[in-house]
mmCIF file of C-alpha atoms in Angstrom:
data_model
loop_
_atom_site.group_PDB
_atom_site.id
_atom_site.type_symbol
_atom_site.label_atom_id
_atom_site.label_comp_id
_atom_site.label_asym_id
_atom_site.label_seq_id
_atom_site.Cartn_x
_atom_site.Cartn_y
_atom_site.Cartn_z
ATOM 1 C CA MET A 19 116.881 98.433 99.290
ATOM 2 C CA LEU A 20 115.108 97.940 96.147
ATOM 3 C CA ARG A 21 111.223 98.120 96.027
ATOM 4 C CA VAL A 22 109.082 97.358 93.016
ATOM 5 C CA LEU A 23 105.833 98.443 92.616
ATOM 6 C CA CYS A 24 103.770 96.329 90.033
ATOM 7 C CA LEU A 25 100.735 97.836 88.253
ATOM 8 C CA LEU A 26 98.128 95.669 86.954
ATOM 9 C CA ARG A 27 94.853 96.304 84.963
ATOM 10 C CA PRO A 28 92.705 97.414 85.658
ATOM 11 C CA TRP A 29 94.802 99.704 87.937
ATOM 12 C CA ARG A 30 93.327 102.952 90.262
ATOM 13 C CA PRO A 31 94.794 106.104 91.084
ATOM 14 C CA LEU A 32 93.598 105.908 94.600
ATOM 15 C CA TRP A 33 95.191 102.846 95.228
ATOM 16 C CA ALA A 34 98.424 103.454 93.348
ATOM 17 C CA ARG A 35 98.675 107.078 94.983
ATOM 18 C CA GLY A 36 98.278 105.238 98.683
ATOM 19 C CA CYS A 37 101.464 103.258 97.537
ATOM 20 C CA ALA A 38 103.462 106.042 96.190
ATOM 21 C CA SER A 39 102.675 108.382 98.886
ATOM 22 C CA ASP A 40 102.871 105.935 101.832
ATOM 23 C CA GLY A 41 105.385 107.234 104.538
ATOM 24 C CA ALA A 42 106.855 104.129 105.212
ATOM 25 C CA ALA A 43 107.602 103.431 101.252
ATOM 26 C CA GLY A 44 109.517 107.018 101.234
ATOM 27 C CA GLY A 45 111.602 105.798 104.468
ATOM 28 C CA PRO A 46 115.120 105.897 104.081
ATOM 29 C CA GLU A 47 115.927 102.102 103.471
ATOM 30 C CA ILE A 48 114.370 102.645 100.502
ATOM 31 C CA GLN A 49 116.858 103.298 97.837
ATOM 32 C CA VAL A 50 115.455 103.000 94.305
ATOM 33 C CA ARG A 51 111.942 102.351 93.504
ATOM 34 C CA ALA A 52 110.892 100.506 90.283
ATOM 35 C CA LEU A 53 107.512 101.049 88.664
ATOM 36 C CA ALA A 54 106.362 98.141 86.107
ATOM 37 C CA GLY A 55 103.774 96.828 83.807
ATOM 38 C CA SER A 56 102.833 95.419 80.488
ATOM 39 C CA ASN A 57 100.182 97.866 79.456
ATOM 40 C CA GLN A 58 99.404 100.811 81.181
ATOM 41 C CA GLY A 59 96.776 103.534 80.911
ATOM 42 C CA ALA A 60 93.345 105.093 81.408
ATOM 43 C CA ASP A 61 90.589 102.887 80.839
ATOM 44 C CA LEU A 62 88.525 104.970 78.621
ATOM 45 C CA LYS A 63 85.811 102.503 78.595
ATOM 46 C CA GLU A 64 85.276 102.670 82.260
ATOM 47 C CA ARG A 65 85.449 106.635 81.823
ATOM 48 C CA GLU A 66 82.669 106.748 79.633
ATOM 49 C CA GLN A 67 80.712 105.380 82.365
ATOM 50 C CA MET A 68 81.432 108.435 84.512
ATOM 51 C CA SER A 69 79.457 111.441 85.318
ATOM 52 C CA GLU A 70 81.212 114.852 84.601
ATOM 53 C CA ALA A 71 81.803 115.305 88.084
ATOM 54 C CA GLU A 72 82.944 111.697 88.585
ATOM 55 C CA VAL A 73 85.538 112.532 85.715
ATOM 56 C CA GLY A 74 86.550 115.274 87.268
ATOM 57 C CA VAL A 75 87.217 113.629 90.609
ATOM 58 C CA PHE A 76 89.094 110.970 88.599
ATOM 59 C CA VAL A 77 91.677 113.499 86.875
ATOM 60 C CA GLN A 78 92.044 115.084 89.902
ATOM 61 C CA ARG A 79 93.477 111.887 91.608
ATOM 62 C CA LEU A 80 95.442 110.995 88.922
ATOM 63 C CA ARG A 81 97.277 114.444 88.683
ATOM 64 C CA GLY A 82 97.775 113.912 92.601
ATOM 65 C CA LEU A 83 99.081 110.444 91.976
ATOM 66 C CA MET A 84 101.861 111.815 89.275
ATOM 67 C CA ASN A 85 102.791 114.317 91.533
ATOM 68 C CA ASP A 86 103.206 111.682 94.629
ATOM 69 C CA ILE A 87 105.195 109.695 92.548
ATOM 70 C CA ALA A 88 107.432 112.679 91.231
ATOM 71 C CA ALA A 89 107.810 113.963 94.721
ATOM 72 C CA PHE A 90 109.038 110.188 96.132
ATOM 73 C CA PRO A 91 112.461 111.211 97.613
ATOM 74 C CA ALA A 92 114.222 107.984 96.210
ATOM 75 C CA PRO A 93 115.152 107.627 92.350
ATOM 76 C CA THR A 94 112.117 106.118 90.852
ATOM 77 C CA ILE A 95 112.420 103.900 87.229
ATOM 78 C CA ALA A 96 109.709 103.233 84.840
ATOM 79 C CA ALA A 97 109.722 100.029 83.263
ATOM 80 C CA MET A 98 107.510 99.995 80.193
ATOM 81 C CA ASP A 99 107.416 96.438 78.403
ATOM 82 C CA GLY A 100 104.078 96.727 76.471
ATOM 83 C CA PHE A 101 101.737 100.049 75.913
ATOM 84 C CA ALA A 102 102.290 103.067 77.880
ATOM 85 C CA LEU A 103 99.764 105.390 76.041
ATOM 86 C CA GLY A 104 97.981 108.609 77.788
ATOM 87 C CA GLY A 105 97.892 107.930 81.346
ATOM 88 C CA GLY A 106 100.465 105.396 81.035
ATOM 89 C CA LEU A 107 103.453 107.579 79.845
ATOM 90 C CA GLU A 108 102.228 110.081 81.917
ATOM 91 C CA LEU A 109 103.068 108.031 84.902
ATOM 92 C CA ALA A 110 106.788 107.189 83.187
ATOM 93 C CA LEU A 111 107.202 110.888 82.639
ATOM 94 C CA ALA A 112 106.563 111.271 86.301
ATOM 95 C CA CYS A 113 109.773 108.916 87.239
ATOM 96 C CA ASP A 114 113.096 109.979 87.003
ATOM 97 C CA LEU A 115 114.420 107.435 84.615
ATOM 98 C CA ARG A 116 112.465 105.225 81.910
ATOM 99 C CA VAL A 117 113.270 102.364 80.475
ATOM 100 C CA ALA A 118 111.279 100.630 77.622
ATOM 101 C CA ALA A 119 111.215 97.509 75.559
ATOM 102 C CA SER A 120 111.953 98.066 71.963
ATOM 103 C CA SER A 121 108.682 96.961 70.767
ATOM 104 C CA ALA A 122 106.961 98.705 73.404
ATOM 105 C CA ILE A 123 104.259 101.466 72.391
ATOM 106 C CA LEU A 124 104.190 104.749 73.992
ATOM 107 C CA GLY A 125 102.793 108.426 73.174
ATOM 108 C CA LEU A 126 100.321 110.920 74.703
ATOM 109 C CA ILE A 127 97.321 110.083 72.568
ATOM 110 C CA GLU A 128 94.591 112.064 73.934
ATOM 111 C CA THR A 129 94.201 114.339 71.358
ATOM 112 C CA THR A 130 93.328 111.566 69.153
ATOM 113 C CA ARG A 131 90.159 111.029 71.368
ATOM 114 C CA GLY A 132 88.790 114.491 71.979
ATOM 115 C CA LEU A 133 90.787 114.974 75.242
ATOM 116 C CA LEU A 134 93.936 116.279 76.601
ATOM 117 C CA PRO A 135 96.819 114.975 78.849
ATOM 118 C CA GLY A 136 95.410 115.953 82.229
ATOM 119 C CA ALA A 137 98.135 114.473 84.550
ATOM 120 C CA GLY A 138 101.001 116.227 83.934
ATOM 121 C CA GLY A 139 102.048 115.117 80.116
ATOM 122 C CA THR A 140 101.682 118.867 79.178
ATOM 123 C CA GLN A 141 104.116 119.968 81.417
ATOM 124 C CA ARG A 142 106.635 117.050 82.107
ATOM 125 C CA LEU A 143 106.885 116.258 78.325
ATOM 126 C CA PRO A 144 108.327 119.293 77.176
ATOM 127 C CA ARG A 145 110.818 119.589 80.296
ATOM 128 C CA CYS A 146 112.028 116.114 79.110
ATOM 129 C CA LEU A 147 112.323 116.565 74.936
ATOM 130 C CA GLY A 148 112.077 120.486 75.102
ATOM 131 C CA VAL A 149 108.992 122.707 73.706
ATOM 132 C CA ALA A 150 108.780 122.040 70.125
ATOM 133 C CA LEU A 151 108.959 118.350 69.948
ATOM 134 C CA ALA A 152 106.307 117.857 72.957
ATOM 135 C CA LYS A 153 104.207 120.229 70.823
ATOM 136 C CA GLU A 154 104.428 117.699 68.032
ATOM 137 C CA LEU A 155 103.976 114.584 69.693
ATOM 138 C CA ILE A 156 100.934 116.211 71.558
ATOM 139 C CA PHE A 157 99.472 117.733 68.655
ATOM 140 C CA THR A 158 99.613 114.867 66.540
ATOM 141 C CA GLY A 159 98.892 112.205 69.201
ATOM 142 C CA ARG A 160 101.692 110.116 67.405
ATOM 143 C CA ARG A 161 102.909 106.563 68.983
ATOM 144 C CA LEU A 162 106.267 105.373 69.139
ATOM 145 C CA SER A 163 108.191 102.604 69.534
ATOM 146 C CA GLY A 164 110.442 101.986 72.287
ATOM 147 C CA THR A 165 113.425 102.615 69.944
ATOM 148 C CA GLN A 166 112.262 105.746 68.439
ATOM 149 C CA ALA A 167 111.613 107.000 72.279
ATOM 150 C CA HIS A 168 115.093 106.116 73.109
ATOM 151 C CA ALA A 169 116.543 108.081 69.614
ATOM 152 C CA LEU A 170 114.371 111.202 71.168
ATOM 153 C CA GLY A 171 115.495 110.930 74.389
ATOM 154 C CA LEU A 172 112.099 110.077 75.921
ATOM 155 C CA VAL A 173 113.516 106.872 77.494
ATOM 156 C CA ASN A 174 116.917 106.479 79.003
ATOM 157 C CA HIS A 175 117.226 102.769 77.692
ATOM 158 C CA SER A 176 115.690 100.739 75.329
ATOM 159 C CA VAL A 177 116.250 96.874 74.944
ATOM 160 C CA ALA A 178 115.276 94.002 72.847
ATOM 161 C CA GLN A 179 112.057 92.567 74.093
ATOM 162 C CA ASN A 180 112.577 88.777 75.441
ATOM 163 C CA GLU A 181 110.502 85.823 75.268
ATOM 164 C CA GLU A 182 108.838 86.433 78.750
ATOM 165 C CA GLY A 183 107.584 90.016 77.785
ATOM 166 C CA ASP A 184 110.094 91.593 80.368
ATOM 167 C CA ALA A 185 112.991 92.668 79.263
ATOM 168 C CA ALA A 186 112.395 96.286 80.091
ATOM 169 C CA TYR A 187 111.749 95.453 83.792
ATOM 170 C CA HIS A 188 115.050 93.552 83.829
ATOM 171 C CA ARG A 189 116.805 96.094 82.480
ATOM 172 C CA ALA A 190 115.285 98.742 84.862
ATOM 173 C CA ARG A 191 116.301 96.455 87.573
ATOM 174 C CA ALA A 192 119.871 96.287 86.693
ATOM 175 C CA LEU A 193 119.807 99.975 86.491
ATOM 176 C CA ALA A 194 118.540 100.256 89.859
ATOM 177 C CA GLN A 195 121.463 98.118 91.017
ATOM 178 C CA GLU A 196 123.948 100.156 89.678
ATOM 179 C CA ILE A 197 122.499 102.699 92.077
ATOM 180 C CA LEU A 198 121.965 100.710 95.095
ATOM 181 C CA PRO A 199 125.802 100.823 95.886
ATOM 182 C CA GLN A 200 126.110 104.408 95.950
ATOM 183 C CA ALA A 201 125.518 106.663 99.285
ATOM 184 C CA PRO A 202 121.772 107.125 99.512
ATOM 185 C CA ILE A 203 121.462 110.644 101.311
ATOM 186 C CA ALA A 204 123.763 111.927 98.360
ATOM 187 C CA VAL A 205 121.663 110.350 95.639
ATOM 188 C CA ARG A 206 118.301 111.716 97.429
ATOM 189 C CA LEU A 207 119.849 115.099 97.781
ATOM 190 C CA GLY A 208 121.244 114.926 93.993
ATOM 191 C CA LYS A 209 117.447 114.441 93.156
ATOM 192 C CA VAL A 210 116.354 117.400 95.034
ATOM 193 C CA ALA A 211 119.230 119.687 93.843
ATOM 194 C CA ILE A 212 118.232 118.657 89.980
ATOM 195 C CA ASP A 213 114.658 118.814 90.204
ATOM 196 C CA ARG A 214 114.313 122.044 92.460
ATOM 197 C CA GLY A 215 117.196 123.694 89.873
ATOM 198 C CA MET A 216 115.192 123.095 86.923
ATOM 199 C CA GLU A 217 112.299 125.315 88.397
ATOM 200 C CA VAL A 218 114.714 128.487 88.735
ATOM 201 C CA ASP A 219 117.103 130.419 87.177
ATOM 202 C CA ILE A 220 120.778 129.137 87.210
ATOM 203 C CA ALA A 221 122.027 131.226 89.789
ATOM 204 C CA SER A 222 119.120 130.375 92.276
ATOM 205 C CA GLY A 223 120.027 126.787 91.068
ATOM 206 C CA MET A 224 123.675 127.084 92.247
ATOM 207 C CA VAL A 225 122.488 128.276 95.669
ATOM 208 C CA ILE A 226 119.976 125.324 95.713
ATOM 209 C CA GLU A 227 123.058 122.886 94.916
ATOM 210 C CA GLY A 228 125.432 124.706 97.531
ATOM 211 C CA ILE A 229 122.372 124.064 100.058
ATOM 212 C CA CYS A 230 122.344 120.413 99.348
ATOM 213 C CA TYR A 231 125.972 119.691 98.647
ATOM 214 C CA ALA A 232 126.373 121.133 102.478
ATOM 215 C CA GLN A 233 124.218 118.637 103.178
ATOM 216 C CA THR A 234 126.102 115.856 102.038
ATOM 217 C CA GLU A 235 129.503 117.025 103.464
ATOM 218 C CA PHE A 236 128.002 117.212 107.124
ATOM 219 C CA HIS A 237 126.410 113.482 106.614
ATOM 220 C CA CYS A 238 129.680 112.477 105.467
ATOM 221 C CA CYS A 239 131.810 114.108 108.438
ATOM 222 C CA TYR A 240 129.090 113.317 111.360
ATOM 223 C CA PRO A 241 127.436 109.843 110.093
ATOM 224 C CA ASP A 242 126.475 108.993 113.671
ATOM 225 C CA TRP A 243 124.827 112.269 114.215
ATOM 226 C CA SER A 244 121.134 111.335 116.010
ATOM 227 C CA ALA A 245 118.082 110.812 113.517
ATOM 228 C CA MET A 246 116.599 114.027 115.173
ATOM 229 C CA ALA A 247 119.076 116.357 114.678
ATOM 230 C CA ARG A 248 119.718 114.934 110.846
ATOM 231 C CA SER A 249 116.170 115.609 110.144
ATOM 232 C CA GLN A 250 116.196 119.119 111.532
ATOM 233 C CA LEU A 251 119.211 119.953 109.601
ATOM 234 C CA THR A 252 116.854 118.402 106.698
ATOM 235 C CA ALA A 253 113.874 120.828 107.836
ATOM 236 C CA THR A 254 116.145 123.923 107.736
ATOM 237 C CA SER A 255 117.911 123.041 104.266
ATOM 238 C CA THR A 256 114.156 122.913 102.880
ATOM 239 C CA PHE A 257 113.203 125.910 104.178
ATOM 240 C CA TRP A 258 116.121 127.670 102.845
ATOM 241 C CA VAL A 259 115.168 125.840 99.493
ATOM 242 C CA GLN A 260 111.724 126.944 99.505
ATOM 243 C CA ALA A 261 112.746 130.809 100.610
ATOM 244 C CA ILE A 262 114.833 130.599 97.150
ATOM 245 C CA LEU A 263 111.862 129.301 95.332
ATOM 246 C CA LEU A 264 108.901 131.262 96.600
ATOM 247 C CA PRO A 265 110.840 134.721 97.768
ATOM 248 C CA GLN A 266 109.068 137.197 99.731
ATOM 249 C CA PRO A 267 108.857 140.449 97.825
ATOM 250 C CA PRO A 268 111.314 142.781 99.279
ATOM 251 C CA GLU A 269 110.771 146.273 101.039
ATOM 252 C CA TYR A 270 111.983 149.557 99.388
ATOM 253 C CA LEU A 271 112.774 152.887 101.389
ATOM 254 C CA GLY A 272 111.651 155.741 99.069
ATOM 255 C CA LEU A 273 113.191 159.010 99.218
ATOM 256 C CA GLN A 274 110.494 160.477 101.363
ATOM 257 C CA GLU A 275 111.427 157.900 104.326
ATOM 258 C CA ARG A 276 115.161 159.072 104.737
ATOM 259 C CA THR A 277 115.712 161.108 108.148
ATOM 260 C CA THR A 278 119.028 162.362 106.731
ATOM 261 C CA MET A 279 120.489 163.654 103.344
ATOM 262 C CA PRO A 280 123.447 161.803 102.317
ATOM 263 C CA SER A 281 126.937 163.411 102.553
#
């Protein structure tokens, strides 16, 4: 099943976060989620009316929204048909795949306003483009067209805009239709293996891949296994992945603890 979340301005982090993290929204029947919007980004005029405390809460909720989108179990696709500046691009960076109209305008422009990307932009952009290029784009606050963004690898696809102004949305739906026929469990575990593997060294990443592969093999061999048993297997695999990501410090035995001399 494909589910589309259309973001209309003005949008609120709390409302959008509820849509992204809703338990039912992440159910096994949802195989792909597309996020579409014509012009997205934080409303700076609204922000000017906030107190310092309110700004802190707003940014925290916005960051939480981006993390919820990034952690969504099914693939997510961002479709950008207009402006995606600041928070709008940060939202797109939290998605797995990005599609932009050639006329779309993208950028992390916070430095031109005396601010810093605060909803994951400083972390996700370098992971997408590399450190040097991400620094250049953030330091300069440069705006890119959809065509330029595609040339840099910031978006997966750039398409010519149509008269209706929703060319990226339709391309995103077509991309989702390519994903939908594939085995949903394999796709979800592929996302886990890639996302988790990028956080660790390659040796640990290979272990994560092996854990995820074992799950897909089990589901393939035992498709009628009970849902409870599948959830227990997933929980066990999650435990081992977390154990790799957050290893406990080893306990070493010093020479003074030996009771016998080696032969």
